[in-house]
Coordinates of C-alpha atoms in Angstrom, one line a residue:
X89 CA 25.2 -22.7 7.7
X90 CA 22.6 -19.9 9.1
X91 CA 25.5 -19.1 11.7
X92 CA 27.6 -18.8 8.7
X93 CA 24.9 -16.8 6.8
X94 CA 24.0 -14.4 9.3
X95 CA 27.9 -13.4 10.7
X96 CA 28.1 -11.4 7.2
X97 CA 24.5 -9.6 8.0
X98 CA 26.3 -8.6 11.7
X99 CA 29.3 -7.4 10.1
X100 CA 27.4 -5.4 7.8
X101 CA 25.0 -4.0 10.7
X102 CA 27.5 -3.3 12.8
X103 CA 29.3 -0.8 10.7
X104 CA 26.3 1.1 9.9
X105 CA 25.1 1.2 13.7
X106 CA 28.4 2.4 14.8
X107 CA 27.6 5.9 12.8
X108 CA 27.4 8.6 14.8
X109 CA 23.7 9.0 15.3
X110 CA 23.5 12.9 14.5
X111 CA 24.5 11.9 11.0
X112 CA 22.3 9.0 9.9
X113 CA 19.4 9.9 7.7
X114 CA 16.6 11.0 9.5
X115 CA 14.3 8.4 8.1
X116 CA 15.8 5.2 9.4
X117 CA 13.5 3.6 11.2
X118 CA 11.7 -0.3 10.4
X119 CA 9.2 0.3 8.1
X120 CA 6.9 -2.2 5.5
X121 CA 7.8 -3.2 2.7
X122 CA 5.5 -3.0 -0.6
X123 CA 5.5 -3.9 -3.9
X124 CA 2.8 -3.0 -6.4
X125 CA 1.3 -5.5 -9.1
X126 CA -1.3 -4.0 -12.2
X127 CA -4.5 -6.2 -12.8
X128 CA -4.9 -5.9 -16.8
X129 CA -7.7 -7.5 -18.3
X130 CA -9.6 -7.5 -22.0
X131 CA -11.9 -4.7 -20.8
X132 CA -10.2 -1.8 -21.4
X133 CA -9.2 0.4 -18.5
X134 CA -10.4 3.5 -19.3
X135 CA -13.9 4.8 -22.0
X136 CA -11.4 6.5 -24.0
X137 CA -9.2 3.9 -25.3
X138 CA -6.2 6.6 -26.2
X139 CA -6.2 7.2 -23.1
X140 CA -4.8 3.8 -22.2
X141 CA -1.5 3.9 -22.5
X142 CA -1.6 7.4 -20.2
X143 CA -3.2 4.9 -17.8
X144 CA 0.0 2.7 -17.9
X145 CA 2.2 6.0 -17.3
X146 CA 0.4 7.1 -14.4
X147 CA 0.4 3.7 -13.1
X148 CA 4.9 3.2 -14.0
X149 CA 5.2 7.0 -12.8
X150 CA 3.3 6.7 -9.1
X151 CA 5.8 7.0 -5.8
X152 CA 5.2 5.2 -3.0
X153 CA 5.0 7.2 0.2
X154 CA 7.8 6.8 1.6
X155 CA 5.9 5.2 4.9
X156 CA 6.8 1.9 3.1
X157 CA 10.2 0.5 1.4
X158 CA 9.6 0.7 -2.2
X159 CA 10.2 -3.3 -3.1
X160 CA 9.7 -3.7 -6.8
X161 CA 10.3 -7.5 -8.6
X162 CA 10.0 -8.3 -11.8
X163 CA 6.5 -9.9 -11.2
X164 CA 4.9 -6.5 -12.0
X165 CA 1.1 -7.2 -13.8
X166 CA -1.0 -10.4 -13.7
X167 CA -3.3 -10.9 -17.0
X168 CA -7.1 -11.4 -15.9
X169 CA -9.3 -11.8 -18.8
X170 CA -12.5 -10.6 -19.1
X171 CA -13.9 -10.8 -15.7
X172 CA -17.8 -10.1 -14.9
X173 CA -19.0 -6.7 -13.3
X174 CA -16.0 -4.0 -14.5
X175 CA -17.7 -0.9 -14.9
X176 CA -16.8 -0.8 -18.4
X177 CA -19.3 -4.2 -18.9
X178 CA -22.0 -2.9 -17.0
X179 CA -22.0 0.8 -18.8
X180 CA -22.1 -0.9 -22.3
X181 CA -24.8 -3.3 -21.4
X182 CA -27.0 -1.2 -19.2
X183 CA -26.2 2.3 -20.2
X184 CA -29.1 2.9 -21.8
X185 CA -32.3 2.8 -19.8
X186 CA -34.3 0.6 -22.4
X187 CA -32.2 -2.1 -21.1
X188 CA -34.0 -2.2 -17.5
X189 CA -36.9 -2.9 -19.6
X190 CA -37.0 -6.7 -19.2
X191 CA -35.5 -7.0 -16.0
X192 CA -36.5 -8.3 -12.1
X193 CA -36.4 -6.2 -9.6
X194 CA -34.1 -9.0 -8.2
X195 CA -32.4 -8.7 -11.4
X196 CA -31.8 -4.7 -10.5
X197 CA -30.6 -5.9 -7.1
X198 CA -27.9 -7.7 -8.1
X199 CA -26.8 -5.3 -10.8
X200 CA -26.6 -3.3 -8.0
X201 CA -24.4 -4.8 -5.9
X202 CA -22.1 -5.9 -9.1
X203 CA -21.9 -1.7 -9.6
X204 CA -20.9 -1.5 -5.8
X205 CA -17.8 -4.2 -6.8
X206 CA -17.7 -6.7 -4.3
X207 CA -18.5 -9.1 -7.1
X208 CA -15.9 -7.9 -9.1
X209 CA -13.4 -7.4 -6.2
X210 CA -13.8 -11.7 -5.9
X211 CA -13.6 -12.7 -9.4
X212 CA -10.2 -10.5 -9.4
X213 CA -9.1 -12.3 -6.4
X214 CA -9.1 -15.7 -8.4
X215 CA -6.3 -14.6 -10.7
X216 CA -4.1 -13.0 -7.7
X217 CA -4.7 -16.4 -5.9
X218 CA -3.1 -18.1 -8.8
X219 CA 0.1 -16.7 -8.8
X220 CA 0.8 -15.7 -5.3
X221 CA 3.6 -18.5 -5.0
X222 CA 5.4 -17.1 -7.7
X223 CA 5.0 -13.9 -6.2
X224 CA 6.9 -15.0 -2.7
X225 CA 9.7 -16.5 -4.8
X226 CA 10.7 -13.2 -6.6
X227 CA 9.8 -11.6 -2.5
X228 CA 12.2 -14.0 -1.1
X229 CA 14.7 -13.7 -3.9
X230 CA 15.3 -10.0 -3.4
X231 CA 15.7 -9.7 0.0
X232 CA 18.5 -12.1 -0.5
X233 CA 19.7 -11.1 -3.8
X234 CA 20.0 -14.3 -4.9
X235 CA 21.1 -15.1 -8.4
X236 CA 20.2 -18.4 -10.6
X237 CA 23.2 -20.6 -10.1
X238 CA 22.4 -20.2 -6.1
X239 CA 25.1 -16.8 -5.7
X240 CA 23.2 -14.3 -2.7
X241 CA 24.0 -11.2 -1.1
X242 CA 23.1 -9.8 2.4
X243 CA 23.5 -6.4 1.5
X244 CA 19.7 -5.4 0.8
X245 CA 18.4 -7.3 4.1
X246 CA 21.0 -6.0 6.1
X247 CA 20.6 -2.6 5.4
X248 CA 16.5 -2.7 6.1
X249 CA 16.5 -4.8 9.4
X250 CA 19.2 -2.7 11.1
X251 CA 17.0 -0.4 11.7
X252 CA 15.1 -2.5 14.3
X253 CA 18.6 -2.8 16.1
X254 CA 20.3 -0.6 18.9
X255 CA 23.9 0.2 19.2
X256 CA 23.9 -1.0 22.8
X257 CA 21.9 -4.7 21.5
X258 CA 24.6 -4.4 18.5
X259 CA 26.9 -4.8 21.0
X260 CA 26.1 -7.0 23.3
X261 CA 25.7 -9.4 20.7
X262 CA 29.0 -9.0 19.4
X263 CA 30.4 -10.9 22.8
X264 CA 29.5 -14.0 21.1
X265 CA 29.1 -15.7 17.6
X266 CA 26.1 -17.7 18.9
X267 CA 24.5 -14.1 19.7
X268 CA 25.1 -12.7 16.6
X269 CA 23.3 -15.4 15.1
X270 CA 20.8 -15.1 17.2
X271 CA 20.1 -11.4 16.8
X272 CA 20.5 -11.3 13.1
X273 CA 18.2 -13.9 12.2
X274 CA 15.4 -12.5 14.5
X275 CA 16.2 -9.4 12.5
X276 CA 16.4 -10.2 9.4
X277 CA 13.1 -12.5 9.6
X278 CA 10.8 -9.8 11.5
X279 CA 12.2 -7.7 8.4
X280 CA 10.8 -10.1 5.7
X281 CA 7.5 -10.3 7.7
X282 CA 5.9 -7.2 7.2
X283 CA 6.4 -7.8 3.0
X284 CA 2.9 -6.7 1.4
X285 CA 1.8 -6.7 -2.3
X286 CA -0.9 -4.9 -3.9
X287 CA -2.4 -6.6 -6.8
X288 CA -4.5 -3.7 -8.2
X289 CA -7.2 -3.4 -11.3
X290 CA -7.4 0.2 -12.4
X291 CA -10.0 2.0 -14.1
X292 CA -10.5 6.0 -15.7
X293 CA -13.8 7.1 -16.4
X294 CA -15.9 10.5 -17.4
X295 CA -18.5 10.9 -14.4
X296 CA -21.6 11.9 -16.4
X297 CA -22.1 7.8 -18.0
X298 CA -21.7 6.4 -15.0
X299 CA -23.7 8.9 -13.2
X300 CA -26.4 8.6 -15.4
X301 CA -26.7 4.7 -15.3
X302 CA -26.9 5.0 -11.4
X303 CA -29.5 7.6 -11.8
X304 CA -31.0 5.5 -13.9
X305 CA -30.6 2.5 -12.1
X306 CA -32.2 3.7 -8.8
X307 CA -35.0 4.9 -10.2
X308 CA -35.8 2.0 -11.9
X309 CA -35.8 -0.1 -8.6
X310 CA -37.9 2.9 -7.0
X311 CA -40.5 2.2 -9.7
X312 CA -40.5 -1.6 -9.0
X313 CA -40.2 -1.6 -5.5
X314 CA -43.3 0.7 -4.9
X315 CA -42.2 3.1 -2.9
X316 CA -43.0 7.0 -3.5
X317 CA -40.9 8.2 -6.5
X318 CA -40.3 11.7 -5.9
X319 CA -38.0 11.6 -2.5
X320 CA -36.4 9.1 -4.2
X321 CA -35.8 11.0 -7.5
X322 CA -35.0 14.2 -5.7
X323 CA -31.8 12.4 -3.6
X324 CA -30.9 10.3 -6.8
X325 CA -30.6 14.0 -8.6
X326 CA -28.8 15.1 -5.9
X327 CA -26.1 12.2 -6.3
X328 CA -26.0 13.0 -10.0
X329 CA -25.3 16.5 -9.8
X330 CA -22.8 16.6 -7.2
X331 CA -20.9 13.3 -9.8
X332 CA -21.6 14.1 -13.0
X333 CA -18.4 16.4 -13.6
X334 CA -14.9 15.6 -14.2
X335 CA -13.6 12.6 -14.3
X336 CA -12.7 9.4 -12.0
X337 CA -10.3 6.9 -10.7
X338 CA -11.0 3.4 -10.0
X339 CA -9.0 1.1 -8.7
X340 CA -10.1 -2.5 -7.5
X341 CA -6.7 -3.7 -4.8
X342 CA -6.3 -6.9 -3.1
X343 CA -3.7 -6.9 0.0
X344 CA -1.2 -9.9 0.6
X345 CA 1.5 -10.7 3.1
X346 CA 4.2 -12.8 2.5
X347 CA 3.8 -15.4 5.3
X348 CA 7.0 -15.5 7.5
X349 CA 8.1 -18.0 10.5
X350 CA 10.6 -20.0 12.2
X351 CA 9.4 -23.1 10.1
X352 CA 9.0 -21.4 6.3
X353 CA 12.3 -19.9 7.6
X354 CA 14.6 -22.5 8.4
X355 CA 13.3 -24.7 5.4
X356 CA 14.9 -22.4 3.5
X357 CA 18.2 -21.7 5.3
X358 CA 18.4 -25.5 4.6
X359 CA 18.2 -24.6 1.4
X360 CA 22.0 -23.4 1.9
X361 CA 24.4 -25.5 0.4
X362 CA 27.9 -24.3 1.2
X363 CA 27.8 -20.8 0.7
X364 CA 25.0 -21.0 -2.4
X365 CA 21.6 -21.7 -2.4
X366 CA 20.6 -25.2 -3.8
X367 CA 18.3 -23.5 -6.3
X368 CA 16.3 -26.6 -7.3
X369 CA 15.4 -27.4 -4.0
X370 CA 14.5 -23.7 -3.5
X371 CA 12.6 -23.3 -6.5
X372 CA 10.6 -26.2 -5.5
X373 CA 9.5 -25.1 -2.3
X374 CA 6.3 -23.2 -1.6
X375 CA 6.1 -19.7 0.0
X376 CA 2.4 -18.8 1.5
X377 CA 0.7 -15.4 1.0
X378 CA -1.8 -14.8 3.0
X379 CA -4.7 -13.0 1.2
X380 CA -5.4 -9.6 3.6
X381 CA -8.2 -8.6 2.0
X382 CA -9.4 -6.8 -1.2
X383 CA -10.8 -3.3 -0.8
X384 CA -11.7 -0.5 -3.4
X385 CA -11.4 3.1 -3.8
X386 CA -11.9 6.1 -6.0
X387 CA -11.0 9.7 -6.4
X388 CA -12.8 12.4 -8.7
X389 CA -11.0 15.2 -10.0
X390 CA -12.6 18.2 -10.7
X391 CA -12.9 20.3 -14.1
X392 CA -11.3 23.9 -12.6
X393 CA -9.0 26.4 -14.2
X394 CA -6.0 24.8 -12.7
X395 CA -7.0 20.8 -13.6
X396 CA -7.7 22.5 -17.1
X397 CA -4.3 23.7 -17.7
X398 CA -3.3 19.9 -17.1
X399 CA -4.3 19.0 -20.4
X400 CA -6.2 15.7 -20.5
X401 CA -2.9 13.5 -20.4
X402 CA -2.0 15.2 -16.8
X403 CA -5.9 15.4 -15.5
X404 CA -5.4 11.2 -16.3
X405 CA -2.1 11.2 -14.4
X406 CA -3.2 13.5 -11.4
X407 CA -6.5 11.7 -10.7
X408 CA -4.7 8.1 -11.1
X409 CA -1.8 9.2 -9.0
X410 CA -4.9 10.7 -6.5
X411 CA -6.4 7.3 -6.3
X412 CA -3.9 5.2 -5.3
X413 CA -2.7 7.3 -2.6
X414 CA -6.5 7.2 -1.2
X415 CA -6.5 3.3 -1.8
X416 CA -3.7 2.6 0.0
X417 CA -5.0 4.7 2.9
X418 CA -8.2 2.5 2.9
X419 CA -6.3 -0.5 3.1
X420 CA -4.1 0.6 6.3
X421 CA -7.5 1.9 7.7
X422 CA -8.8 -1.8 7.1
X423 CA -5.2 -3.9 7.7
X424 CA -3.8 -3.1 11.2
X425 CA -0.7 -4.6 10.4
X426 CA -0.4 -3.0 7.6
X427 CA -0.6 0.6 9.1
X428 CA 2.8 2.4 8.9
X429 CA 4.2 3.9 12.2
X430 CA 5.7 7.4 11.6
X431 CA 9.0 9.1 13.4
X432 CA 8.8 12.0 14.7
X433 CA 11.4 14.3 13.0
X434 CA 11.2 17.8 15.0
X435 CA 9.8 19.1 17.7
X436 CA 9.2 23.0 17.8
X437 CA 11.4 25.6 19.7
X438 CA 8.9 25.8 22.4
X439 CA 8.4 22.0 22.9
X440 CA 5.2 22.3 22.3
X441 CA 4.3 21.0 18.7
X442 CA 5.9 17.4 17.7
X443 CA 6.0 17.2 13.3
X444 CA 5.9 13.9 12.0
X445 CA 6.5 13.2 8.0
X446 CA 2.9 12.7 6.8
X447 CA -0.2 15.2 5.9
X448 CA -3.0 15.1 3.0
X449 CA -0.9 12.4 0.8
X450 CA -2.3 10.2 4.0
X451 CA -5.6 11.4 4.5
X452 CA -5.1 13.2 7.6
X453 CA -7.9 15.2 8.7
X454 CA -8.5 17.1 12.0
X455 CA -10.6 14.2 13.8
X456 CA -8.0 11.8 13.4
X457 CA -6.1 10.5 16.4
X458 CA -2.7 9.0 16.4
X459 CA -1.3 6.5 19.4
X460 CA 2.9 8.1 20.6
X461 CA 5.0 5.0 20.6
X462 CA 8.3 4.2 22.1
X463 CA 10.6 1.7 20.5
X464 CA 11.7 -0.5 23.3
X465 CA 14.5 -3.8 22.5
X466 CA 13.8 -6.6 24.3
X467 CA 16.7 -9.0 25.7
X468 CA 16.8 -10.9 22.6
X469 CA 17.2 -7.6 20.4
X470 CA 14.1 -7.5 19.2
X471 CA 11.8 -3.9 18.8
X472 CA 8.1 -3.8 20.2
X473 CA 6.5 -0.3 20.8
X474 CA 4.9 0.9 24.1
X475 CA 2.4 3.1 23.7
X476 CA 2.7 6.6 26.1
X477 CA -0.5 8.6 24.8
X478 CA -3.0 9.7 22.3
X479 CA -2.0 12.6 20.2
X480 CA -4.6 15.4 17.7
X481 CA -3.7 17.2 15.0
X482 CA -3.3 21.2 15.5
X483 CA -5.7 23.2 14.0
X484 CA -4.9 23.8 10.5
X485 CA -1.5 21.9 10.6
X486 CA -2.0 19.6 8.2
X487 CA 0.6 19.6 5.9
X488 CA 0.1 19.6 2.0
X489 CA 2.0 17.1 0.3
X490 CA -0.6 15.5 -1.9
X491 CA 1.9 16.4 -5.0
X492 CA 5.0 16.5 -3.4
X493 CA 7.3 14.2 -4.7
X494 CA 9.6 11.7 -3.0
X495 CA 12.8 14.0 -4.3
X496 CA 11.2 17.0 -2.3
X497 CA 11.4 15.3 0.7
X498 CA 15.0 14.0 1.2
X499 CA 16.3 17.9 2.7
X500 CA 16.1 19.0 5.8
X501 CA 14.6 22.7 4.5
X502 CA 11.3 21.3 4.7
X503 CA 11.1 19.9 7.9
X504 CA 9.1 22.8 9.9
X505 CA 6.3 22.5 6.8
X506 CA 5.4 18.5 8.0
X507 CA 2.1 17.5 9.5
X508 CA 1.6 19.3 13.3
X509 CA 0.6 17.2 16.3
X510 CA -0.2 18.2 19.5
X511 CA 1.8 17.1 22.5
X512 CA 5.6 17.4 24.1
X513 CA 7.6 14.8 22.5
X514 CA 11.0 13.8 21.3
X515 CA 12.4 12.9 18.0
X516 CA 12.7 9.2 18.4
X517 CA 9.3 8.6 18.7
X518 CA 6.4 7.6 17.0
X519 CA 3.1 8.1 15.7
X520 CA 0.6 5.9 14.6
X521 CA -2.9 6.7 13.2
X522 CA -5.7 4.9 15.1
X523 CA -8.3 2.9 13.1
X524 CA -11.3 5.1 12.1
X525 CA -14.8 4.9 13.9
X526 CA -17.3 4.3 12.0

């Protein structure tokens, strides 16, 4: 049945490879697939609760970068209930200072750390944990379009794993039906192995509360802990000053992977019954997800003329949107595997200069560093990437594309605009961004 099941995936592949290679889009190349999931909870997400269903549009209105397939299900929000150390909690209990009154220095600790949101961060991951099974299934379900009375389609799969495949592996496999077998399958499962999901608890706040309770806050401990008040009070002001305006974005993300190998594979190829899926035997089987890691971020916009002109509704949208770009950056700084690798799409007249499609959306910054990579295919037909040097970003080459949207960047008329790196190279290449020191 899998030789059966994967003949259709060649078929399919081999069409598309045969293109000629000037005219294929430029951004075919093997890159992770991610689907997003919202946290909701009974604390609301934002102070302002009119505000909250702008929180839902920024949330149904942000694009992925376009590092990372776009892989939406219907599994889109997991309900959390009222889980202990949101922000929202802690401002209503604690916001006023009276409240310290009573309290340990211990006690002070520990609020502490619960305003930091680790705490927070693991009571979320209980309700993500619960429904990460169901999660796989819908995964699973999409990459093979499969229907409910067992009907599936290779066309989504075989148009994302071709791009680990090269016309000369293409054809060599074609010699013989046991090769194409072979290739697809390694294919198509390395595909469905780098499938994340983001399960993600948002959050829109005005600075000045929360800066004033963590003002408040450290002072307090100051006072218990004995040490001499005014350094301490003159950094605290400090902190407040520089937060207190504007407005924030929280979000609260823990990573998964769907879990992919020969075993969780081939117990569900023998799922194949004929040429349909035996759905009761595939709905009772159980895909892993392996839990990452859960990570936080935030992002502040400011109050200037510009964010002004937004009108509140947009100043929601722009610092959301701002936020989940900078948490998904945090999580490929923390997830190797999760890290996107970036083609190179131009080099400059003079050789010099290699452009590669990322910039400030990313994070880039001038002390980055980024490893060249050169896709090599194995004898099975299978893509690893040898790394040929260490790369810097020109001086002031950083692109701007923190609201540039995914439409903006299908023409060729931006190209010479992208993020600059130093370095002779070659389209065909690629780029990826080392892990930060610390």
């Amino acid at each position: 049945m899998k030789k059966y099941l994967f003949l259709t995936l060649f078929l399919f592949v081999v069409g598309l490879i045969s293109v000629n290679a000037a005219k294929r889009p430029k951004k075919e190349y093997h890159r992770p697939s991610l689907h997003l999931v919202l946290i909701s909870s009974d604390e609301p997400t934002c102070d302002d609760t009119t505000l909250i269903p702008i929180v839902a549009e920024a949330w149904n209105s942000y694009e992925l970068p376009t590092l990372y397939n776009d892989f939406k299900i219907a599994f889109n929000e997991v309900k959390a209930g009222r889980v202990k150390g949101s922000f929202m909690e802690l401002l209503k209990q604690y916001g006023d200072p009276s409240a310290f009154a009573n309290l340990t220095l211990e006690q002070l600790k520990e609020l502490k750390v619960l305003l930091d949101g680790k705490g927070y961060l693991e009571e979320l991951k209980k309700y993500t944990d619960s429904c990460a099974n169901e999660v796989a299934h819908q995964l699973i379900r999409k990459w093979w379009c499969i229907q409910d009375d067992g009907q599936w389609s290779d066309t989504l799969i075989s148009r994302l794993a071709c791009y680990s495949a090269t016309q000369n592996v293409v054809s060599d496999a074609r010699q013989t039906s046991e090769g194409v077998v072979s290739l697809m399958g390694k294919l198509a499962d390395a595909t469905i192995a780098t499938t994340f999901v983001a399960f993600s608890k948002l959050g829109f706040y005005e600075n000045e509360p929360l800066a004033k309770f963590t003002y408040n806050l450290t002072m307090k401990i100051a006072e218990l802990s004995g040490v001499p008040l005014a350094p301490v009070e003159l950094g605290a002001k400090k902190a407040y000053e520089a937060i207190k305006d504007g407005y924030s974005a929280y979000s609260n993300t823990i990573l998964y992977k769907l879990e992919w190998n020969d075993s969780i594979a081939n117990l569900f190829y023998s799922c194949w019954d004929g040429n349909r899926i035996n759905m009761q035997k595939f709905n009772a089987m159980s895909f892993p997800m392996k839990c990452l890691g859960v990570d936080k971020a935030s992002a502040t916009t400011s109050m200037t003329k510009k964010n002004k002109e937004l009108g509140v509704d947009g100043l929601v949208i722009k610092t959301i949107h701002k936020n989940m770009n900078k948490q998904i950056v945090k999580l490929q700084n923390s997830y190797e595997e999760f890290k996107p690798m970036v083609p190179i799409l131009e080099v400059n007249v003079d050789g010099k200069y290699m452009l590669a499609d990322m910039g400030t959306k990313e994070s880039i910054t001038q002390k980055d560093k980024f490893d060249v990579l050169m896709p090599i295919t194995d004898e099975n037909g299978i893509t690893t990437y040898k790394k040929l040097g260490v790369v810097g970003v020109v001086k002031g080459g950083i692109w701007d594309n923190e609201e540039i949207s995914n439409d903006e960047l299908s023409g060729d008329e931006i190209l010479g605009t992208k993020l600059t790196l130093f370095k002779d190279a070659t389209p065909g290449l690629l780029v990826k961004k080392q892990k930060a020191k610390k």
